[in-house]
PDB file of C-alpha atoms in Angstrom:
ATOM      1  CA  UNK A 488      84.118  88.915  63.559  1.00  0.00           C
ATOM      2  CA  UNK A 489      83.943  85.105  62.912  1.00  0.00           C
ATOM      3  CA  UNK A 490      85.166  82.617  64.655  1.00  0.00           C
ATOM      4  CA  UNK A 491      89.136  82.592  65.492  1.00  0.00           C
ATOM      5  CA  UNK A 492      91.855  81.059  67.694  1.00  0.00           C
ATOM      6  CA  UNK A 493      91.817  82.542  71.274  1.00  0.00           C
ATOM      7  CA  UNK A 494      95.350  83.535  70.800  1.00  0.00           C
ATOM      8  CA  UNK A 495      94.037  85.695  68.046  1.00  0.00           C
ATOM      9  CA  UNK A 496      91.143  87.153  68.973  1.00  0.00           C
ATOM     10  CA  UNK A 497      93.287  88.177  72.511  1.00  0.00           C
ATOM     11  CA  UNK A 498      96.171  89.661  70.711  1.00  0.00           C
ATOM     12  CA  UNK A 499      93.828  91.883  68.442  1.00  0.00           C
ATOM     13  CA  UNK A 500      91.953  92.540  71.577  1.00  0.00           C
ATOM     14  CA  UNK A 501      95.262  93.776  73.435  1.00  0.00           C
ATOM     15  CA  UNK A 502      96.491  96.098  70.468  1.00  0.00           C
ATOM     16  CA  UNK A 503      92.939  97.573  70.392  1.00  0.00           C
ATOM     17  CA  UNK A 504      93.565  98.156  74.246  1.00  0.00           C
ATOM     18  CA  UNK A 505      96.928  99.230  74.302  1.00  0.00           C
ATOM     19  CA  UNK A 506      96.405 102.229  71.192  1.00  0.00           C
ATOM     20  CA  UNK A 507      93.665 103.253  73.142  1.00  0.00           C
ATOM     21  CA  UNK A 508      95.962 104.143  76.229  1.00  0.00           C
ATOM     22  CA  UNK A 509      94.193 101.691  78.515  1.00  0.00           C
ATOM     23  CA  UNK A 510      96.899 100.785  81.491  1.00  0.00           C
ATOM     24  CA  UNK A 511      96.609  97.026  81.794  1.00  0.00           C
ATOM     25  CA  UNK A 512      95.585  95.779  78.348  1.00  0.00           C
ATOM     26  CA  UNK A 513      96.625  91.848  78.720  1.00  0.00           C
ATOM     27  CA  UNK A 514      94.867  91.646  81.460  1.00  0.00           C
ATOM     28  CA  UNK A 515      91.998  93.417  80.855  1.00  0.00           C
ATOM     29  CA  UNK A 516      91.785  91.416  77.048  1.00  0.00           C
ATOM     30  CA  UNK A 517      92.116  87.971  79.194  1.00  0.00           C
ATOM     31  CA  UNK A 518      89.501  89.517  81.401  1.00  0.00           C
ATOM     32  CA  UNK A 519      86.945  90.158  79.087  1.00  0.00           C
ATOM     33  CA  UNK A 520      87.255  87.231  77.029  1.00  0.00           C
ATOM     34  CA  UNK A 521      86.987  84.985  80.467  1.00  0.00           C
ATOM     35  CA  UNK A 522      83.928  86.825  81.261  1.00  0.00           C
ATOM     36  CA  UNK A 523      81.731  86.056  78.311  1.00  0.00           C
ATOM     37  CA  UNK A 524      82.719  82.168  78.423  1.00  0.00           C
ATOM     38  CA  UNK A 525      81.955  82.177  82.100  1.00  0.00           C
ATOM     39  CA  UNK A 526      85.635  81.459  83.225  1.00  0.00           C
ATOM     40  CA  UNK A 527      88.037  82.477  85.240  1.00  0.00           C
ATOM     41  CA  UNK A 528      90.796  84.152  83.172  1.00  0.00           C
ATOM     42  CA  UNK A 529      93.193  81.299  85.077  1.00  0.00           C
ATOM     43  CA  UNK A 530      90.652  78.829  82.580  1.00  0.00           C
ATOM     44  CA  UNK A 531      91.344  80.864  79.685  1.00  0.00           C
ATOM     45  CA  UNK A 532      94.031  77.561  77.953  1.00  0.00           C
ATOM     46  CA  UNK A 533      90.345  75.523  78.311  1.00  0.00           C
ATOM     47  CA  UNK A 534      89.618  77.547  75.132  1.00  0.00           C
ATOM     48  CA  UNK A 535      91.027  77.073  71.262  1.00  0.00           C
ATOM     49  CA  UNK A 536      88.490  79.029  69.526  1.00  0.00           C
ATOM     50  CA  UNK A 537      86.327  81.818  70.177  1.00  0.00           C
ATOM     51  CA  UNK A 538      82.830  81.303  68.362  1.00  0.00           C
ATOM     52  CA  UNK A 539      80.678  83.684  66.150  1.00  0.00           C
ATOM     53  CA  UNK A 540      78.779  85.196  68.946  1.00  0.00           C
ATOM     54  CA  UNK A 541      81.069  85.277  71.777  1.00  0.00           C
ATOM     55  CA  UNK A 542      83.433  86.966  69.727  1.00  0.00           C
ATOM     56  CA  UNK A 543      80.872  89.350  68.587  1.00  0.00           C
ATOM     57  CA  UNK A 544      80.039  89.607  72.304  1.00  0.00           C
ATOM     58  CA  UNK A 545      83.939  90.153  73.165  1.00  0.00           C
ATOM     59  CA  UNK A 546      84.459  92.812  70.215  1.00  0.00           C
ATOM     60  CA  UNK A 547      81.424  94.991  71.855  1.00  0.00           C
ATOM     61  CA  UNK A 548      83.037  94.895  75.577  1.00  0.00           C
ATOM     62  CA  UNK A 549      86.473  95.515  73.974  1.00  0.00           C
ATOM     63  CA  UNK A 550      85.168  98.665  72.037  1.00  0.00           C
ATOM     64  CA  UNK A 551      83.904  99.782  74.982  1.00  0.00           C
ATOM     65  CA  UNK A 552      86.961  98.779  77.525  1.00  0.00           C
ATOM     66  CA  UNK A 553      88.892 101.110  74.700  1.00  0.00           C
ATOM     67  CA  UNK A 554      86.372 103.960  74.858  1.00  0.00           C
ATOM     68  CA  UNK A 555      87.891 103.530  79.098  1.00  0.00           C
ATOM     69  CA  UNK A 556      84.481 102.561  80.192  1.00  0.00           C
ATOM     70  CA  UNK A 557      85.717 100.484  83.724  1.00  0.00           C
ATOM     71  CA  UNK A 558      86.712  97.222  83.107  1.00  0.00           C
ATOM     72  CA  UNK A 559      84.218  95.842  86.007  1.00  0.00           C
ATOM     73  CA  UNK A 560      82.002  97.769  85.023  1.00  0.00           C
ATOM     74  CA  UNK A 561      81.555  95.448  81.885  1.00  0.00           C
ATOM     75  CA  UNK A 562      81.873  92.304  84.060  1.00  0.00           C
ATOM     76  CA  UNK A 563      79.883  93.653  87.076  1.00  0.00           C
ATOM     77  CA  UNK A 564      82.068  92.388  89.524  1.00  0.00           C
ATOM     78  CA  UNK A 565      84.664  93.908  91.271  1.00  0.00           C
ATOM     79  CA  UNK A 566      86.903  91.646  93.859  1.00  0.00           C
ATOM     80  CA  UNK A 567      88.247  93.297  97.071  1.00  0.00           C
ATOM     81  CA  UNK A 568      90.366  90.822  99.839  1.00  0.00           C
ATOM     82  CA  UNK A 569      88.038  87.905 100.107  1.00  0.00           C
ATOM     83  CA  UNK A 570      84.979  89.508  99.132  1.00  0.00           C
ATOM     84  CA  UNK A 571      83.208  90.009  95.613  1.00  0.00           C
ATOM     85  CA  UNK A 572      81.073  93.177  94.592  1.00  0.00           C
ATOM     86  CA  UNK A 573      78.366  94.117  92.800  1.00  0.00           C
ATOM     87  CA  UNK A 574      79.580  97.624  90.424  1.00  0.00           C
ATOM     88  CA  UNK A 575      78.573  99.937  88.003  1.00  0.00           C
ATOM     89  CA  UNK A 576      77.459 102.927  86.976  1.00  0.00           C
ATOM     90  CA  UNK A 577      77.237 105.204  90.078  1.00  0.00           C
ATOM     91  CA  UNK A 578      79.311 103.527  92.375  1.00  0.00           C
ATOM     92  CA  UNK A 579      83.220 104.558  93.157  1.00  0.00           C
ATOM     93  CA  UNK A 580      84.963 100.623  91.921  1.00  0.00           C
ATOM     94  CA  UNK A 581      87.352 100.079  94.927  1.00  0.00           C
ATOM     95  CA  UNK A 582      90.681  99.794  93.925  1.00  0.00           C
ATOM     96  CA  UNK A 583      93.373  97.380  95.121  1.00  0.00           C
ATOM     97  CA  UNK A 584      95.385  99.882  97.287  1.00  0.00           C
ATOM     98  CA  UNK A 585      92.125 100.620  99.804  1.00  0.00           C
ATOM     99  CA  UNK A 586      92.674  96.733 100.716  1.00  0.00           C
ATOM    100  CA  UNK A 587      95.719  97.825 103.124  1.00  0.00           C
ATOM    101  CA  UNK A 588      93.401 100.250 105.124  1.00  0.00           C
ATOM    102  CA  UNK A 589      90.423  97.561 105.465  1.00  0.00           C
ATOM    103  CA  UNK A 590      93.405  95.578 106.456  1.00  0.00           C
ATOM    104  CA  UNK A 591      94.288  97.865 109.287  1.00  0.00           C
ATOM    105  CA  UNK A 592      90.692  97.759 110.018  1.00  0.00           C
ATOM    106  CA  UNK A 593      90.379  94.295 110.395  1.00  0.00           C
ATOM    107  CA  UNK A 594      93.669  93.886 112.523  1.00  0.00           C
ATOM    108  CA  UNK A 595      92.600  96.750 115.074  1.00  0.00           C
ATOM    109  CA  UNK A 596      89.181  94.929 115.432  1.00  0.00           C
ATOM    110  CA  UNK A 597      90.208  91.605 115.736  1.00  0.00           C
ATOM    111  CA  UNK A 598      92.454  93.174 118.319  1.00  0.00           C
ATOM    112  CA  UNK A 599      89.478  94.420 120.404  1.00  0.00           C
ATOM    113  CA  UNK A 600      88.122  91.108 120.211  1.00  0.00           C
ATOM    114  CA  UNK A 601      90.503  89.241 121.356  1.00  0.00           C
ATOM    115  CA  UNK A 602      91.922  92.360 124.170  1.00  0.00           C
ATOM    116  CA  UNK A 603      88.284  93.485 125.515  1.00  0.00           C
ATOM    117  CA  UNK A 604      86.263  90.308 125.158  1.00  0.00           C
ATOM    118  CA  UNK A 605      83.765  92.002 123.294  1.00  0.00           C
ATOM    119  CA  UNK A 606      82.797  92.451 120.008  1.00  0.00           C
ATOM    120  CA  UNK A 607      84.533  95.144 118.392  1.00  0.00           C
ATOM    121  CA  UNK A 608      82.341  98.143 117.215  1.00  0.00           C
ATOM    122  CA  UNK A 609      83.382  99.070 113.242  1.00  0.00           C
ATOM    123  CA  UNK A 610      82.215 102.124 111.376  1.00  0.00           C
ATOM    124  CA  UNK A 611      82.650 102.730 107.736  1.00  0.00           C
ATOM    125  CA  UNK A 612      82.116 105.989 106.772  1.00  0.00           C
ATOM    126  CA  UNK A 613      81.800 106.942 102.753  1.00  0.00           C
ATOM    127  CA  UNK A 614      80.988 102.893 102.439  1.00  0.00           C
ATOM    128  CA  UNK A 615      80.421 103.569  98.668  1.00  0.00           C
ATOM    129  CA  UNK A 616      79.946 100.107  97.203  1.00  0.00           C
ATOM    130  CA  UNK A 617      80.180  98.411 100.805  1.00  0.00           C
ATOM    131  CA  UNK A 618      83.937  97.134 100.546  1.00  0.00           C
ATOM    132  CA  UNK A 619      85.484  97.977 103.294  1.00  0.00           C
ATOM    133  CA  UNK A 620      82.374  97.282 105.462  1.00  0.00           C
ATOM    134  CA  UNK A 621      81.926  94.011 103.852  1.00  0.00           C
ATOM    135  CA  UNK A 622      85.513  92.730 104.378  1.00  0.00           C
ATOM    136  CA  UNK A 623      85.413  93.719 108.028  1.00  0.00           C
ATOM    137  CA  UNK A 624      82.393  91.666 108.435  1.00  0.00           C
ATOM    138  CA  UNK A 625      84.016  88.747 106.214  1.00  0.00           C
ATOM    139  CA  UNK A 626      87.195  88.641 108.498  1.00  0.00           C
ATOM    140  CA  UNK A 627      86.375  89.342 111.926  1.00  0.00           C
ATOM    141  CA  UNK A 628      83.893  87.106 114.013  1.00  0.00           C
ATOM    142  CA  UNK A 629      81.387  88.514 115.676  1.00  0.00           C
ATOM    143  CA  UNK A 630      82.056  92.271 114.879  1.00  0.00           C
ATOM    144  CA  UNK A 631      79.455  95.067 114.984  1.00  0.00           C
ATOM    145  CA  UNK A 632      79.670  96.599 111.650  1.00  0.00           C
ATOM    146  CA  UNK A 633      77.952  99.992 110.523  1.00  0.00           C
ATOM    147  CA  UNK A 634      78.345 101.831 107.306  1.00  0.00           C
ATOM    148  CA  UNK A 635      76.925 104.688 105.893  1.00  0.00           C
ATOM    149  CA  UNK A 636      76.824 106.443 102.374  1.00  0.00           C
ATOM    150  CA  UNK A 637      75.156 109.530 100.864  1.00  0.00           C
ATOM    151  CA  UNK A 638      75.058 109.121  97.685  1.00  0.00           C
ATOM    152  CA  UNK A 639      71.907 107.817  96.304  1.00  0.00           C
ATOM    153  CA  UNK A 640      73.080 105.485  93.723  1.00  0.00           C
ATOM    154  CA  UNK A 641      75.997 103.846  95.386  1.00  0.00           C
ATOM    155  CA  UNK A 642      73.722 103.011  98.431  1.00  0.00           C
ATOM    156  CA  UNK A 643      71.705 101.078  96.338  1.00  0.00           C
ATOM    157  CA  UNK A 644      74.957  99.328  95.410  1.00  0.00           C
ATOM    158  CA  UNK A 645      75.890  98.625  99.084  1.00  0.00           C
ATOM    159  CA  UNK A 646      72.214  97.856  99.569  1.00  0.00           C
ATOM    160  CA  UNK A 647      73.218  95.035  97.280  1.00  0.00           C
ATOM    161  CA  UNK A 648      76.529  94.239  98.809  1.00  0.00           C
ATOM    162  CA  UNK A 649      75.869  93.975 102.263  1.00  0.00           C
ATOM    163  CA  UNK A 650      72.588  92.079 102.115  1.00  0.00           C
ATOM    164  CA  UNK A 651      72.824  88.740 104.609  1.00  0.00           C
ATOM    165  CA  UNK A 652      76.358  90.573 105.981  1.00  0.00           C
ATOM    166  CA  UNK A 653      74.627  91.594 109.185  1.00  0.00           C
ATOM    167  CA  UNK A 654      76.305  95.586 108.781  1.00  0.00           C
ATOM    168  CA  UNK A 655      73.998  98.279 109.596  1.00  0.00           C
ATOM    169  CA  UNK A 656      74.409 100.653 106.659  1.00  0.00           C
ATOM    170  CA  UNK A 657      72.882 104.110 106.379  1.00  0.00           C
ATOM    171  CA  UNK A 658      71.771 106.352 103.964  1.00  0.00           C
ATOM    172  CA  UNK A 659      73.188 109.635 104.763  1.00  0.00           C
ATOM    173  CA  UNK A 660      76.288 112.284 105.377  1.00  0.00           C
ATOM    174  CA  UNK A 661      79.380 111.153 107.186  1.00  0.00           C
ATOM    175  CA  UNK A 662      79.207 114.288 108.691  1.00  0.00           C
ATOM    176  CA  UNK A 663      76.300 113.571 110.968  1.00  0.00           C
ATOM    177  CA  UNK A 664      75.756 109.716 110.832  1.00  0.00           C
ATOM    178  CA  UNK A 665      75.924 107.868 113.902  1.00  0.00           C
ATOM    179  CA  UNK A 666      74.741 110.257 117.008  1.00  0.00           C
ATOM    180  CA  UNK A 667      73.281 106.991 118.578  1.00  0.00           C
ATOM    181  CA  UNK A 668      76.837 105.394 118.271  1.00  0.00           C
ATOM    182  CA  UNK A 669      78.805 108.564 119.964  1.00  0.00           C
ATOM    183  CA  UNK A 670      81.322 107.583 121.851  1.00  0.00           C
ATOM    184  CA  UNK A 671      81.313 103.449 121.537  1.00  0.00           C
ATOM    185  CA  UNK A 672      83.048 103.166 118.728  1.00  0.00           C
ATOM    186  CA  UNK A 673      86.525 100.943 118.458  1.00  0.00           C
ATOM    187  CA  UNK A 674      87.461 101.638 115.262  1.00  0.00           C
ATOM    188  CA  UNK A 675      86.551 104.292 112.368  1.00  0.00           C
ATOM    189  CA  UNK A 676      87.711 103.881 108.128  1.00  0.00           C
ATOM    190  CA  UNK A 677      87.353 106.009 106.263  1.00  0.00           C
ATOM    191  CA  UNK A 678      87.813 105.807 102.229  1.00  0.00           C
ATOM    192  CA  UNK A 679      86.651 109.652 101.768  1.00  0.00           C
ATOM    193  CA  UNK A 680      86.523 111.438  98.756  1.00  0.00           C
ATOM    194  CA  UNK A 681      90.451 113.582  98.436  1.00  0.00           C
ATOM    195  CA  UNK A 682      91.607 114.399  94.928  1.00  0.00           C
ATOM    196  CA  UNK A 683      91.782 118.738  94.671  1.00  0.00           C
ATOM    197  CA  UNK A 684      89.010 120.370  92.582  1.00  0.00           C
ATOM    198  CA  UNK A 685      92.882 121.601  90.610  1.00  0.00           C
ATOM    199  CA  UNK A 686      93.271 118.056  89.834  1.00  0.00           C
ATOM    200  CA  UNK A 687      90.456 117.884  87.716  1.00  0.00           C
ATOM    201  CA  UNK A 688      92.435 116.888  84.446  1.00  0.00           C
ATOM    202  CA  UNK A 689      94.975 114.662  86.244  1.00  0.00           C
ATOM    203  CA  UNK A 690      92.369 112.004  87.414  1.00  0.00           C
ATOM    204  CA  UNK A 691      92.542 108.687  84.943  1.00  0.00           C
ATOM    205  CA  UNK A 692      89.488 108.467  82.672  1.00  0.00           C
ATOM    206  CA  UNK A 693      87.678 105.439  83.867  1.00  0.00           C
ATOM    207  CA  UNK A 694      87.270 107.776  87.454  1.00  0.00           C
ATOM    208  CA  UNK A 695      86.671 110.866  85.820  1.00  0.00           C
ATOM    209  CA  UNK A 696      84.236 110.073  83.349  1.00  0.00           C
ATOM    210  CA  UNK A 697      82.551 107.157  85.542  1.00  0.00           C
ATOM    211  CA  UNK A 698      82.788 107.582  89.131  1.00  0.00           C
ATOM    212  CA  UNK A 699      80.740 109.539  91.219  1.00  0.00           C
ATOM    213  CA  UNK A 700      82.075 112.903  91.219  1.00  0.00           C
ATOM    214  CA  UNK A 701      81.056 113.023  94.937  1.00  0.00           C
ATOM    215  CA  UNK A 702      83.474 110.230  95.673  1.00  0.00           C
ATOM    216  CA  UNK A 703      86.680 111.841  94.253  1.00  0.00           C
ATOM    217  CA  UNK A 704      86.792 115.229  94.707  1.00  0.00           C
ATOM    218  CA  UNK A 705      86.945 117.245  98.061  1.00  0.00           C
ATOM    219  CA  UNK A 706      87.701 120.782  98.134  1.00  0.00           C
ATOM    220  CA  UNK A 707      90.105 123.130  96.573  1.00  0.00           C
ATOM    221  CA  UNK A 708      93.037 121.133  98.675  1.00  0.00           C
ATOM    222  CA  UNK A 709      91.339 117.687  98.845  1.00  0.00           C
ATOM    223  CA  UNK A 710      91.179 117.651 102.010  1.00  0.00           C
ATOM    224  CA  UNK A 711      87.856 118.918 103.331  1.00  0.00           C
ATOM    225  CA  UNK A 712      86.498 115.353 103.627  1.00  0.00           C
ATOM    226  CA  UNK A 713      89.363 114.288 105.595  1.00  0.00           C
ATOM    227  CA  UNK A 714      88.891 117.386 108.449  1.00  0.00           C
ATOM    228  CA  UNK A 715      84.866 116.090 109.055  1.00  0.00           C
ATOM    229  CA  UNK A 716      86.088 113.198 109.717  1.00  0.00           C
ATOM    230  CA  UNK A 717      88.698 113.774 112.035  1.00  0.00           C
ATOM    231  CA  UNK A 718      86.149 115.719 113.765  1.00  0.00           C
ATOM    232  CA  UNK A 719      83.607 113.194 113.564  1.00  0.00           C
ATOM    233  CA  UNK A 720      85.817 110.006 114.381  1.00  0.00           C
ATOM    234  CA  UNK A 721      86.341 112.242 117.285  1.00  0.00           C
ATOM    235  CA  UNK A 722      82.607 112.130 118.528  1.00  0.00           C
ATOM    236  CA  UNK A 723      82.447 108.552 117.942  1.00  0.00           C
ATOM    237  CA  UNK A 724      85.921 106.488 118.601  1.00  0.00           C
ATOM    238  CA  UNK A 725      85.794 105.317 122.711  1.00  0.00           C
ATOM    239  CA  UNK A 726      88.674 106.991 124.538  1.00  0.00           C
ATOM    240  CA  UNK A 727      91.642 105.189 122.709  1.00  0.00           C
ATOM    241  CA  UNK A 728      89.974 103.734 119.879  1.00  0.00           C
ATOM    242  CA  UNK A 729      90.852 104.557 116.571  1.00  0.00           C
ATOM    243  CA  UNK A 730      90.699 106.185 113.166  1.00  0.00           C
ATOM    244  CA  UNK A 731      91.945 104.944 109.566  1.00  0.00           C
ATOM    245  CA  UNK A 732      91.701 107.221 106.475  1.00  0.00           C
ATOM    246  CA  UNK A 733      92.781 106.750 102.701  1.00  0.00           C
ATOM    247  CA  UNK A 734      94.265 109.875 101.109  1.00  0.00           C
ATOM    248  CA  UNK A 735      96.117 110.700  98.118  1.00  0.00           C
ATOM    249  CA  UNK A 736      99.612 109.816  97.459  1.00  0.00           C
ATOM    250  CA  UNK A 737     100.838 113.896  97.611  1.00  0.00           C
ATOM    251  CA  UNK A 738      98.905 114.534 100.795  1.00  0.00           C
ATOM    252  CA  UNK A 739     101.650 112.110 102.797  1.00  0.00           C
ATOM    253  CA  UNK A 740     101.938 115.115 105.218  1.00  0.00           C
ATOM    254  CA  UNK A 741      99.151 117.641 104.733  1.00  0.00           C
ATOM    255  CA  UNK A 742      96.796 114.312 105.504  1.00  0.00           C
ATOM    256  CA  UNK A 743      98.278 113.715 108.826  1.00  0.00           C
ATOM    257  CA  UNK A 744      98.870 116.918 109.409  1.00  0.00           C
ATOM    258  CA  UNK A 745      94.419 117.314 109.474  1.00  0.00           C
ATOM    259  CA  UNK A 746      94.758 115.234 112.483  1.00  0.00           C
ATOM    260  CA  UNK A 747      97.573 116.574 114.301  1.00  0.00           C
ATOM    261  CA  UNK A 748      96.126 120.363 114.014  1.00  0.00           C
ATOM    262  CA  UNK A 749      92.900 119.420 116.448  1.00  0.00           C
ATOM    263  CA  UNK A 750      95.077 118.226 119.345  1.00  0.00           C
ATOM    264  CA  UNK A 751      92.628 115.339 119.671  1.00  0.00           C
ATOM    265  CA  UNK A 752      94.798 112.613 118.300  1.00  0.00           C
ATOM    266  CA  UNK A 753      97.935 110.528 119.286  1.00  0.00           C
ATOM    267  CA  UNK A 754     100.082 108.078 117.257  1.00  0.00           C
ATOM    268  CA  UNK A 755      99.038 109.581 114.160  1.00  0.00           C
ATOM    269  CA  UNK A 756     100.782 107.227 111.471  1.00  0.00           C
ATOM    270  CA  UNK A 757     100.813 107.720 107.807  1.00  0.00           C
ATOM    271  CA  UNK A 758     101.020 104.277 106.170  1.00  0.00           C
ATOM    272  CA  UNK A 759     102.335 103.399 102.479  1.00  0.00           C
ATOM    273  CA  UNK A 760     101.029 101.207  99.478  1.00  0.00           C
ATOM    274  CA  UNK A 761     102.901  98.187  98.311  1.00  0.00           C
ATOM    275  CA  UNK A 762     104.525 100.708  95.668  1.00  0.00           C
ATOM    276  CA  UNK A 763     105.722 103.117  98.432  1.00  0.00           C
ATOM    277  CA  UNK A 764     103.518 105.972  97.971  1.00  0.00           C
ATOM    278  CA  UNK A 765     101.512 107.444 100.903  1.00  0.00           C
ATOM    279  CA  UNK A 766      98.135 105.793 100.816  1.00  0.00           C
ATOM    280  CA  UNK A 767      96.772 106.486 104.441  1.00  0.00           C
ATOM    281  CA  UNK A 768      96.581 107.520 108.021  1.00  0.00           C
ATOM    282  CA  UNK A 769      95.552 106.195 111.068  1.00  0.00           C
ATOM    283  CA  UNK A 770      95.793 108.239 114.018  1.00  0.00           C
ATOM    284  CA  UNK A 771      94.283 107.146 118.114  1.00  0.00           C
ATOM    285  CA  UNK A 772      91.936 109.139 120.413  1.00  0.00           C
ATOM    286  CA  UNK A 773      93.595 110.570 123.393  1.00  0.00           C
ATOM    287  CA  UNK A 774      92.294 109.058 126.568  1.00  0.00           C
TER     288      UNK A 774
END
């Protein structure tokens, strides 16, 4: 490819996108052609032509963006509330909807803060790349943050996320993480692996084909990741404190219905996205 006008070398990039099925192809085309000026795709008008080796650059990350390689995972970057993150291969790229339940998070432990005086104790179990952990730390002053993740690869990402944050994160099974941390706990989150072993040729390709297995898929139901943790939240959370946990949009009732069946829980909640589905639910210890 030589060089040619941005306008272009975008609308080529977006037909090449959208014929290859990918969901957002503007946007990922204005993405990817930001990324290898070193702009922000809101700079994109600085540009009237793309030269001979950017372009060559952009045709390679477009070919691959087509072949539904993630779109951060060509950048490197993905952005989650406030916070930017390190991703790639072998880490689970947070997704816009999870910001709601690090939003919960946040609320409930800015609401310990300023209720108890204290600084709010936060765990994030299945941190993956760090995001929720990360935000928590970015938004609430002075709060005790822990995370913990099993997988081998996307601890080294969080590794590289949280480094200067402060957060205590952990290499190893939500399951069992945290026995020193028993019963101190103000507020558990939880973005756990959910999607049905069934469900296997429903999942988009970018997750499928890139994202650690061990972060999507739980069980024959989905939901064997989602009963450790509400037994495990259990052991942790302070009399009262409480639990937040991201599930998929069919399990709207089966989720909550995890936390309900141990008799441990009160004011179990199930929340919705910003497109109405069922994203998550929080439930509170009983005192």
């Amino acid at each position: 490819m030589t060089s040619v006008r941005r306008h272009a070398a975008l609308a080529a990039a977006v037909d090449q996108l959208r014929a290859a099925g990918v969901a957002s192809p503007e946007h990922d085309a204005a993405e990817l052609l930001a990324h290898v000026h070193g702009l922000e795709r809101r700079d994109l008008f600085r540009i009237d032509t793309v030269g001979d080796d950017l372009a060559a650059r952009f045709d390679t990350l477009i070919e691959r963006r087509a072949a539904r390689e993630p779109l951060q995972h060509l950048t490197g970057a993905a952005f989650f509330r406030h916070v930017e993150l390190a991703v790639g291969p072998g880490v689970f790229v947070p997704r816009p909807e999870t910001e709601l339940l690090a939003g919960w998070a946040i609320e409930h432990a800015r609401a310990v803060g300023d209720g108890a005086g204290r600084a709010p104790v936060v765990i994030d179990l299945c941190t993956g790349s760090g995001a929720i952990a990360k935000s928590v730390a970015d938004e609430v002053d002075g709060a005790e943050v822990h995370a913990v993740e099993l997988d081998e690869s996307a601890h080294g990402w969080a590794e590289r996320n949280l480094a200067g944050t402060g957060v205590d994160l952990r290499h190893g099974d939500m399951g069992t993480a945290f026995d020193d941390l028993a019963g101190t706990v103000d507020v558990v989150v939880c973005n756990p692996p959910y999607i049905p072993l069934e469900a296997w040729e429903s999942v988009a390709v970018e997750a499928r084909d890139h994202d650690p297995h061990l972060a999507l898929f739980s069980g024959d139901d989905g939901l064997d990741a989602i009963r450790v943790l509400a037994a495990r939240a259990a052991l942790l959370l302070r009399p009262g404190g409480v639990v937040g946990a991201e599930h998929a949009d069919v399990q709207g009732e089966s989720a909550p219905g995890v936390f309900a069946a141990t008799g441990r829980w009160v004011e179990i909640v199930d929340h919705r996205d910003l497109a109405g589905r069922p994203r998550f639910t929080t439930a509170r210890l009983a005192r």
